[in-house]
């Protein structure tokens, strides 16, 4: 019997959660873990009660806008954001937790990670515009590391 180590176990859960993402451009997920227990999950897509992105809920994602541009017009919430907000919605503290994400965080999510008290970020793939966010996380003393497959 071959059991995955903790990192791979939680990243595999994140990859399943990503399949729930309703963004028409990319499916991303985040899983927040404390003491080797999942305490929150999140995937990317439009806010609760808003037409799903894949059903036309986000005009930017449905357009031919190049990746990485006009991000302020996107109605979708990011996976890390949703995982943190979902924990808050249910009154669950994320201080000192580990966040597993299928893509490294953007700048907005990095700021949320720092302010929420998460202590470590493990990511599967690099997001193309994450240089500033990774530097900010490092400066804040948050351990960030790629998961080697």
C-alpha positions as semicolon CSV with decimal commas, in nm:
position;residue;x (nm);y (nm);z (nm)
1;X;0,000;0,000;0,000
2;X;0,139;0,340;-0,102
3;X;0,011;0,634;0,102
4;X;0,076;0,991;-0,012
5;X;0,270;1,216;0,221
6;X;0,078;1,504;0,378
7;X;0,178;1,760;0,115
8;X;0,070;1,544;-0,176
9;X;-0,246;1,437;0,005
10;X;-0,361;1,797;0,057
11;X;-0,256;1,905;-0,294
12;X;-0,455;1,617;-0,443
13;X;-0,757;1,740;-0,245
14;X;-0,695;2,089;-0,388
15;X;-0,687;1,949;-0,740
16;X;-1,028;1,789;-0,686
17;X;-1,165;2,112;-0,535
18;X;-1,038;2,303;-0,842
19;X;-1,279;2,105;-1,057
20;X;-1,563;2,295;-0,882
21;X;-1,422;2,629;-1,001
22;X;-1,663;2,806;-1,232
23;X;-1,422;3,055;-1,392
24;X;-1,424;3,012;-1,768
25;X;-1,051;3,093;-1,794
26;X;-0,885;2,875;-1,530
27;X;-0,981;2,643;-1,245
28;X;-0,786;2,707;-0,925
29;X;-0,833;2,582;-0,569
30;X;-0,698;2,638;-0,221
31;X;-0,717;2,415;0,086
32;X;-0,639;2,550;0,432
33;X;-0,498;2,297;0,675
34;X;-0,428;2,312;1,047
35;X;-0,266;2,027;1,238
36;X;-0,305;1,803;0,931
37;X;-0,681;1,862;0,913
38;X;-0,865;2,045;0,636
39;X;-1,039;2,348;0,788
40;X;-1,150;2,528;0,471
41;X;-1,152;2,500;0,093
42;X;-1,209;2,749;-0,184
43;X;-1,218;2,761;-0,562
44;X;-1,230;3,048;-0,807
45;X;-1,546;3,190;-0,955
46;X;-1,810;3,456;-0,913
47;X;-1,939;3,549;-0,565
48;X;-2,220;3,358;-0,397
49;X;-2,556;3,428;-0,562
50;X;-2,404;3,574;-0,882
51;X;-2,437;3,397;-1,216
52;X;-2,144;3,158;-1,255
53;X;-1,856;3,285;-1,465
54;X;-1,884;2,987;-1,701
55;X;-2,253;3,082;-1,755
56;X;-2,169;3,441;-1,850
57;X;-2,152;3,593;-1,501
58;X;-1,816;3,764;-1,560
59;X;-1,799;3,974;-1,877
60;X;-1,418;4,002;-1,857
61;X;-1,364;3,626;-1,847
62;X;-1,606;3,582;-2,137
63;X;-1,415;3,832;-2,350
64;X;-1,091;3,811;-2,547
65;X;-0,908;4,023;-2,289
66;X;-0,549;3,896;-2,267
67;X;-0,449;3,701;-1,956
68;X;-0,324;3,929;-1,680
69;X;-0,486;4,247;-1,812
70;X;-0,792;4,438;-1,691
71;X;-0,796;4,229;-1,374
72;X;-0,986;4,503;-1,191
73;X;-1,285;4,429;-1,418
74;X;-1,298;4,058;-1,327
75;X;-1,594;3,962;-1,107
76;X;-1,442;3,628;-1,003
77;X;-1,307;3,568;-0,654
78;X;-0,980;3,380;-0,624
79;X;-0,951;3,039;-0,460
80;X;-0,729;3,160;-0,173
81;X;-0,968;3,449;-0,109
82;X;-1,266;3,213;-0,103
83;X;-1,094;2,966;0,131
84;X;-1,008;3,245;0,379
85;X;-1,354;3,404;0,356
86;X;-1,527;3,066;0,386
87;X;-1,337;3,000;0,710
88;X;-1,438;3,343;0,843
89;X;-1,800;3,286;0,739
90;X;-1,805;2,974;0,957
91;X;-1,603;3,129;1,243
92;X;-1,291;2,919;1,187
93;X;-0,953;3,076;1,267
94;X;-0,681;3,028;1,005
95;X;-0,395;3,171;1,214
96;X;-0,083;2,952;1,184
97;X;-0,246;2,732;0,918
98;X;-0,095;2,607;0,592
99;X;-0,256;2,700;0,261
100;X;-0,223;2,455;-0,029
101;X;-0,302;2,608;-0,367
102;X;-0,291;2,482;-0,722
103;X;-0,132;2,813;-0,839
104;X;0,096;3,051;-0,649
105;X;-0,099;3,349;-0,511
106;X;-0,154;3,682;-0,683
107;X;-0,077;4,008;-0,501
108;X;-0,428;4,058;-0,359
109;X;-0,437;3,701;-0,225
110;X;-0,086;3,735;-0,082
111;X;-0,202;4,037;0,119
112;X;-0,504;3,842;0,245
113;X;-0,281;3,546;0,338
114;X;-0,049;3,775;0,534
115;X;-0,329;3,954;0,719
116;X;-0,517;3,631;0,798
117;X;-0,219;3,486;0,987
118;X;-0,155;3,188;0,759
119;X;0,205;3,082;0,818
120;X;0,289;2,876;0,509
121;X;0,186;2,850;0,143
122;X;0,247;2,540;-0,067
123;X;0,174;2,574;-0,438
124;X;0,167;2,337;-0,735
125;X;0,227;2,573;-1,029
126;X;0,364;2,927;-1,062
127;X;0,115;3,196;-1,158
128;X;0,261;3,410;-1,436
129;X;0,233;3,741;-1,246
130;X;0,339;3,642;-0,895
131;X;0,687;3,796;-0,851
132;X;0,573;4,081;-0,625
133;X;0,339;3,856;-0,427
134;X;0,607;3,596;-0,359
135;X;0,848;3,868;-0,244
136;X;0,581;4,017;-0,017
137;X;0,506;3,677;0,141
138;X;0,877;3,622;0,205
139;X;0,913;3,969;0,357
140;X;0,621;3,891;0,589
141;X;0,800;3,577;0,710
142;X;0,558;3,334;0,547
143;X;0,717;3,013;0,427
144;X;0,632;2,961;0,061
145;X;0,737;2,659;-0,133
146;X;0,656;2,474;-0,453
147;X;0,541;2,117;-0,420
148;X;0,779;1,906;-0,618
149;X;0,578;1,644;-0,803
